[in-house]
PDB file of C-alpha atoms and ligand atoms in Angstrom:
ATOM      1  CA  MET F   1     -12.479 -52.524  59.275  1.00  0.00           C
ATOM      2  CA  HIS F   2     -10.984 -49.687  57.309  1.00  0.00           C
ATOM      3  CA  GLY F   3      -9.009 -50.312  54.130  1.00  0.00           C
ATOM      4  CA  THR F   4      -7.249 -48.341  51.466  1.00  0.00           C
ATOM      5  CA  SER F   5      -8.735 -50.048  48.411  1.00  0.00           C
ATOM      6  CA  THR F   6     -11.276 -47.266  47.725  1.00  0.00           C
ATOM      7  CA  ILE F   7      -8.563 -44.707  46.962  1.00  0.00           C
ATOM      8  CA  PRO F   8      -8.132 -44.556  43.169  1.00  0.00           C
ATOM      9  CA  LYS F   9      -4.539 -45.043  42.057  1.00  0.00           C
ATOM     10  CA  THR F  10      -5.042 -42.364  39.404  1.00  0.00           C
ATOM     11  CA  ALA F  11      -5.821 -39.607  41.936  1.00  0.00           C
ATOM     12  CA  ASP F  12      -3.077 -37.084  42.563  1.00  0.00           C
ATOM     13  CA  ARG F  13      -0.954 -37.504  45.636  1.00  0.00           C
ATOM     14  CA  ALA F  14      -2.588 -34.759  47.738  1.00  0.00           C
ATOM     15  CA  THR F  15      -6.018 -36.279  47.034  1.00  0.00           C
ATOM     16  CA  ARG F  16      -4.800 -39.727  48.017  1.00  0.00           C
ATOM     17  CA  TYR F  17      -3.339 -38.404  51.257  1.00  0.00           C
ATOM     18  CA  ALA F  18      -6.604 -36.563  51.980  1.00  0.00           C
ATOM     19  CA  ALA F  19      -8.577 -39.792  51.478  1.00  0.00           C
ATOM     20  CA  LEU F  20      -6.166 -41.894  53.514  1.00  0.00           C
ATOM     21  CA  LEU F  21      -5.847 -39.588  56.524  1.00  0.00           C
ATOM     22  CA  PRO F  22      -9.403 -40.107  57.901  1.00  0.00           C
ATOM     23  CA  GLN F  23      -9.054 -43.871  57.340  1.00  0.00           C
ATOM     24  CA  MET F  24      -5.838 -43.779  59.344  1.00  0.00           C
ATOM     25  CA  ARG F  25      -7.484 -41.705  62.066  1.00  0.00           C
ATOM     26  CA  GLY F  26     -10.276 -44.304  62.252  1.00  0.00           C
ATOM     27  CA  LEU F  27      -7.770 -47.143  62.511  1.00  0.00           C
ATOM     28  CA  ILE F  28      -5.858 -45.468  65.334  1.00  0.00           C
ATOM     29  CA  GLU F  29      -8.838 -44.103  67.263  1.00  0.00           C
ATOM     30  CA  GLY F  30      -9.310 -46.120  70.430  1.00  0.00           C
ATOM     31  CA  GLU F  31      -5.954 -47.893  70.018  1.00  0.00           C
ATOM     32  CA  THR F  32      -3.539 -47.406  72.883  1.00  0.00           C
ATOM     33  CA  ASP F  33      -0.578 -49.379  71.606  1.00  0.00           C
ATOM     34  CA  LEU F  34       1.971 -47.345  69.655  1.00  0.00           C
ATOM     35  CA  ILE F  35       3.487 -50.348  67.842  1.00  0.00           C
ATOM     36  CA  ALA F  36       0.077 -51.547  66.617  1.00  0.00           C
ATOM     37  CA  ALA F  37      -0.757 -48.090  65.287  1.00  0.00           C
ATOM     38  CA  MET F  38       2.647 -47.756  63.620  1.00  0.00           C
ATOM     39  CA  ALA F  39       2.251 -51.181  62.014  1.00  0.00           C
ATOM     40  CA  ASN F  40      -1.046 -50.277  60.363  1.00  0.00           C
ATOM     41  CA  MET F  41       0.292 -46.895  59.283  1.00  0.00           C
ATOM     42  CA  THR F  42       3.274 -48.418  57.489  1.00  0.00           C
ATOM     43  CA  SER F  43       1.021 -50.923  55.726  1.00  0.00           C
ATOM     44  CA  SER F  44      -1.502 -48.279  54.649  1.00  0.00           C
ATOM     45  CA  LEU F  45       1.132 -45.893  53.320  1.00  0.00           C
ATOM     46  CA  GLN F  46       3.164 -48.562  51.536  1.00  0.00           C
ATOM     47  CA  ARG F  47       0.149 -50.192  49.893  1.00  0.00           C
ATOM     48  CA  THR F  48      -1.366 -46.866  48.855  1.00  0.00           C
ATOM     49  CA  PHE F  49       1.768 -45.383  47.315  1.00  0.00           C
ATOM     50  CA  GLY F  50       3.886 -48.455  46.545  1.00  0.00           C
ATOM     51  CA  TRP F  51       7.078 -47.063  48.059  1.00  0.00           C
ATOM     52  CA  HIS F  52      10.189 -49.223  48.420  1.00  0.00           C
ATOM     53  CA  TRP F  53      10.416 -48.962  52.219  1.00  0.00           C
ATOM     54  CA  VAL F  54       8.127 -47.421  54.832  1.00  0.00           C
ATOM     55  CA  GLY F  55       8.942 -47.796  58.502  1.00  0.00           C
ATOM     56  CA  PHE F  56       9.487 -46.371  61.930  1.00  0.00           C
ATOM     57  CA  TYR F  57      12.541 -46.115  64.125  1.00  0.00           C
ATOM     58  CA  ARG F  58      11.806 -45.481  67.819  1.00  0.00           C
ATOM     59  CA  VAL F  59      14.007 -43.490  70.161  1.00  0.00           C
ATOM     60  CA  LEU F  60      15.283 -45.950  72.765  1.00  0.00           C
ATOM     61  CA  GLY F  61      17.967 -44.384  74.947  1.00  0.00           C
ATOM     62  CA  THR F  62      20.732 -42.986  72.776  1.00  0.00           C
ATOM     63  CA  GLU F  63      19.703 -44.754  69.572  1.00  0.00           C
ATOM     64  CA  LEU F  64      16.926 -45.148  67.057  1.00  0.00           C
ATOM     65  CA  VAL F  65      15.765 -48.769  67.017  1.00  0.00           C
ATOM     66  CA  LEU F  66      13.902 -50.361  64.101  1.00  0.00           C
ATOM     67  CA  GLY F  67      10.148 -50.610  64.599  1.00  0.00           C
ATOM     68  CA  PRO F  68       7.239 -51.683  62.374  1.00  0.00           C
ATOM     69  CA  PHE F  69       8.029 -51.469  58.671  1.00  0.00           C
ATOM     70  CA  GLN F  70       7.051 -52.655  55.194  1.00  0.00           C
ATOM     71  CA  GLY F  71       9.830 -53.492  52.765  1.00  0.00           C
ATOM     72  CA  PRO F  72      13.229 -55.196  52.696  1.00  0.00           C
ATOM     73  CA  VAL F  73      15.185 -55.853  55.890  1.00  0.00           C
ATOM     74  CA  ALA F  74      16.878 -52.737  57.256  1.00  0.00           C
ATOM     75  CA  CYS F  75      19.563 -51.716  59.732  1.00  0.00           C
ATOM     76  CA  THR F  76      18.286 -52.108  63.269  1.00  0.00           C
ATOM     77  CA  ARG F  77      20.039 -49.261  65.118  1.00  0.00           C
ATOM     78  CA  ILE F  78      20.941 -45.696  64.144  1.00  0.00           C
ATOM     79  CA  GLY F  79      22.856 -43.286  66.383  1.00  0.00           C
ATOM     80  CA  TYR F  80      21.822 -39.730  67.303  1.00  0.00           C
ATOM     81  CA  GLY F  81      22.847 -37.409  64.461  1.00  0.00           C
ATOM     82  CA  LYS F  82      23.726 -40.325  62.155  1.00  0.00           C
ATOM     83  CA  GLY F  83      22.260 -40.769  58.663  1.00  0.00           C
ATOM     84  CA  VAL F  84      19.091 -39.030  57.551  1.00  0.00           C
ATOM     85  CA  CYS F  85      17.070 -40.558  60.411  1.00  0.00           C
ATOM     86  CA  GLY F  86      19.487 -39.610  63.172  1.00  0.00           C
ATOM     87  CA  THR F  87      19.831 -36.105  61.721  1.00  0.00           C
ATOM     88  CA  ALA F  88      16.035 -35.616  61.635  1.00  0.00           C
ATOM     89  CA  TRP F  89      15.985 -36.745  65.283  1.00  0.00           C
ATOM     90  CA  GLU F  90      18.800 -34.325  66.201  1.00  0.00           C
ATOM     91  CA  GLN F  91      17.213 -31.396  64.361  1.00  0.00           C
ATOM     92  CA  GLY F  92      13.634 -32.269  65.378  1.00  0.00           C
ATOM     93  CA  ARG F  93      12.326 -31.593  61.899  1.00  0.00           C
ATOM     94  CA  THR F  94      11.334 -33.285  58.657  1.00  0.00           C
ATOM     95  CA  LEU F  95      14.123 -33.901  56.161  1.00  0.00           C
ATOM     96  CA  VAL F  96      13.410 -34.320  52.448  1.00  0.00           C
ATOM     97  CA  VAL F  97      16.373 -35.814  50.576  1.00  0.00           C
ATOM     98  CA  GLU F  98      16.064 -35.642  46.781  1.00  0.00           C
ATOM     99  CA  ASP F  99      19.223 -37.682  46.164  1.00  0.00           C
ATOM    100  CA  VAL F 100      20.489 -39.895  48.976  1.00  0.00           C
ATOM    101  CA  ASP F 101      23.976 -40.000  47.415  1.00  0.00           C
ATOM    102  CA  ALA F 102      24.242 -36.247  47.956  1.00  0.00           C
ATOM    103  CA  PHE F 103      23.402 -36.474  51.689  1.00  0.00           C
ATOM    104  CA  PRO F 104      26.629 -36.718  53.722  1.00  0.00           C
ATOM    105  CA  GLY F 105      26.461 -39.734  56.019  1.00  0.00           C
ATOM    106  CA  HIS F 106      23.377 -41.282  54.437  1.00  0.00           C
ATOM    107  CA  ILE F 107      22.996 -44.878  55.677  1.00  0.00           C
ATOM    108  CA  ALA F 108      22.281 -47.148  52.722  1.00  0.00           C
ATOM    109  CA  CYS F 109      20.088 -49.966  54.029  1.00  0.00           C
ATOM    110  CA  SER F 110      19.119 -50.774  50.435  1.00  0.00           C
ATOM    111  CA  ALA F 111      21.138 -50.045  47.324  1.00  0.00           C
ATOM    112  CA  LEU F 112      17.844 -49.396  45.503  1.00  0.00           C
ATOM    113  CA  SER F 113      16.901 -46.325  47.571  1.00  0.00           C
ATOM    114  CA  ARG F 114      17.438 -43.063  45.652  1.00  0.00           C
ATOM    115  CA  SER F 115      15.425 -40.503  47.649  1.00  0.00           C
ATOM    116  CA  GLU F 116      14.028 -40.360  51.142  1.00  0.00           C
ATOM    117  CA  ILE F 117      11.825 -38.440  53.590  1.00  0.00           C
ATOM    118  CA  VAL F 118      12.133 -38.672  57.373  1.00  0.00           C
ATOM    119  CA  VAL F 119       9.407 -37.209  59.614  1.00  0.00           C
ATOM    120  CA  PRO F 120       9.760 -36.983  63.402  1.00  0.00           C
ATOM    121  CA  VAL F 121       7.001 -38.296  65.667  1.00  0.00           C
ATOM    122  CA  LYS F 122       6.851 -36.067  68.734  1.00  0.00           C
ATOM    123  CA  ASP F 123       5.537 -36.965  72.149  1.00  0.00           C
ATOM    124  CA  GLN F 124       3.194 -34.779  74.148  1.00  0.00           C
ATOM    125  CA  ASP F 125       6.161 -32.781  75.521  1.00  0.00           C
ATOM    126  CA  GLY F 126       7.407 -32.076  71.994  1.00  0.00           C
ATOM    127  CA  ARG F 127      10.333 -34.495  72.232  1.00  0.00           C
ATOM    128  CA  VAL F 128      11.140 -36.769  69.285  1.00  0.00           C
ATOM    129  CA  ALA F 129       9.870 -40.250  70.209  1.00  0.00           C
ATOM    130  CA  ALA F 130      10.317 -41.876  66.804  1.00  0.00           C
ATOM    131  CA  VAL F 131      10.838 -41.110  63.141  1.00  0.00           C
ATOM    132  CA  LEU F 132       8.885 -42.220  60.095  1.00  0.00           C
ATOM    133  CA  ASP F 133      11.311 -43.074  57.279  1.00  0.00           C
ATOM    134  CA  ILE F 134      10.172 -43.566  53.675  1.00  0.00           C
ATOM    135  CA  ASP F 135      12.504 -44.574  50.844  1.00  0.00           C
ATOM    136  CA  SER F 136      11.812 -44.456  47.119  1.00  0.00           C
ATOM    137  CA  THR F 137      13.659 -46.028  44.204  1.00  0.00           C
ATOM    138  CA  ALA F 138      13.043 -42.778  42.262  1.00  0.00           C
ATOM    139  CA  LEU F 139      15.071 -39.608  42.613  1.00  0.00           C
ATOM    140  CA  ALA F 140      13.274 -36.565  44.091  1.00  0.00           C
ATOM    141  CA  GLU F 141      10.146 -38.572  44.977  1.00  0.00           C
ATOM    142  CA  PHE F 142       9.120 -36.358  47.898  1.00  0.00           C
ATOM    143  CA  ASP F 143       8.240 -32.682  48.240  1.00  0.00           C
ATOM    144  CA  THR F 144       6.308 -30.316  50.503  1.00  0.00           C
ATOM    145  CA  VAL F 145       3.008 -32.104  49.722  1.00  0.00           C
ATOM    146  CA  ASP F 146       4.450 -35.258  51.282  1.00  0.00           C
ATOM    147  CA  GLU F 147       6.066 -33.319  54.118  1.00  0.00           C
ATOM    148  CA  GLN F 148       2.835 -31.620  55.142  1.00  0.00           C
ATOM    149  CA  ALA F 149       0.681 -34.740  54.787  1.00  0.00           C
ATOM    150  CA  LEU F 150       3.082 -37.114  56.538  1.00  0.00           C
ATOM    151  CA  GLU F 151       3.471 -34.680  59.435  1.00  0.00           C
ATOM    152  CA  GLN F 152      -0.310 -34.945  59.872  1.00  0.00           C
ATOM    153  CA  PHE F 153      -0.060 -38.741  59.853  1.00  0.00           C
ATOM    154  CA  CYS F 154       2.719 -38.685  62.456  1.00  0.00           C
ATOM    155  CA  ALA F 155       0.722 -36.252  64.629  1.00  0.00           C
ATOM    156  CA  LEU F 156      -1.952 -38.971  64.945  1.00  0.00           C
ATOM    157  CA  LEU F 157       0.572 -41.018  66.929  1.00  0.00           C
ATOM    158  CA  GLN F 158       1.362 -38.287  69.459  1.00  0.00           C
ATOM    159  CA  PRO F 159      -1.292 -39.322  72.029  1.00  0.00           C
ATOM    160  CA  LEU F 160       0.173 -42.864  72.017  1.00  0.00           C
ATOM    161  CA  CYS F 161       3.750 -41.754  72.691  1.00  0.00           C
TER     162      CYS F 161
HETATM  163  N1  SME G 201      18.648 -44.272  55.031  1.00  0.00           N
HETATM  164  C1  SME G 201      18.407 -44.126  56.438  1.00  0.00           C
HETATM  165  C2  SME G 201      18.601 -45.438  57.142  1.00  0.00           C
HETATM  166  C3  SME G 201      17.358 -46.238  57.288  1.00  0.00           C
HETATM  167  S1  SME G 201      16.946 -47.098  55.904  1.00  0.00           S
HETATM  168  O1  SME G 201      16.770 -46.166  54.781  1.00  0.00           O
HETATM  169  C4  SME G 201      15.574 -47.984  56.115  1.00  0.00           C
HETATM  170  C5  SME G 201      19.322 -43.081  57.025  1.00  0.00           C
HETATM  171  O2  SME G 201      20.236 -42.592  56.350  1.00  0.00           O
HETATM  172  O3  SME G 201      19.147 -42.748  58.192  1.00  0.00           O
END
């Protein structure tokens, strides 16, 4: 069984991502169920970095529907082009939001969230199948280091989509 306890909390973020990625790959390897893989990914990321909310929304028809997550209860459905998640789906790209109050149409599932990153999960045809949404209670928590690393994490899910 792979865990995340061997990653020192004092290491910088890029180092922690680099240590976590092969553990995540090992956890997902051989797994065929997308929900199971997403569930372990949210747990690993949340426990490694301590973020307020880490979760997936899956594309089901014309909406994003809440999937596996770690954190407080959240809204269950988000429309195409709505909020940060629906916009990332519409644009098919990662969105880094330094201040959620400055993002027009941001959907506040938790009043504690101050910044956010949303990373699309693409299927094997390049279509958005889900988004990974991470919320922090700190302003400007996420940058290109997170964007690049989390895109690698989401790419691990592509064969399961
Ligand atoms: N803030 C997101 C909604 C999801 S919650 O943060 C978990 C958005 O604007 O799409």
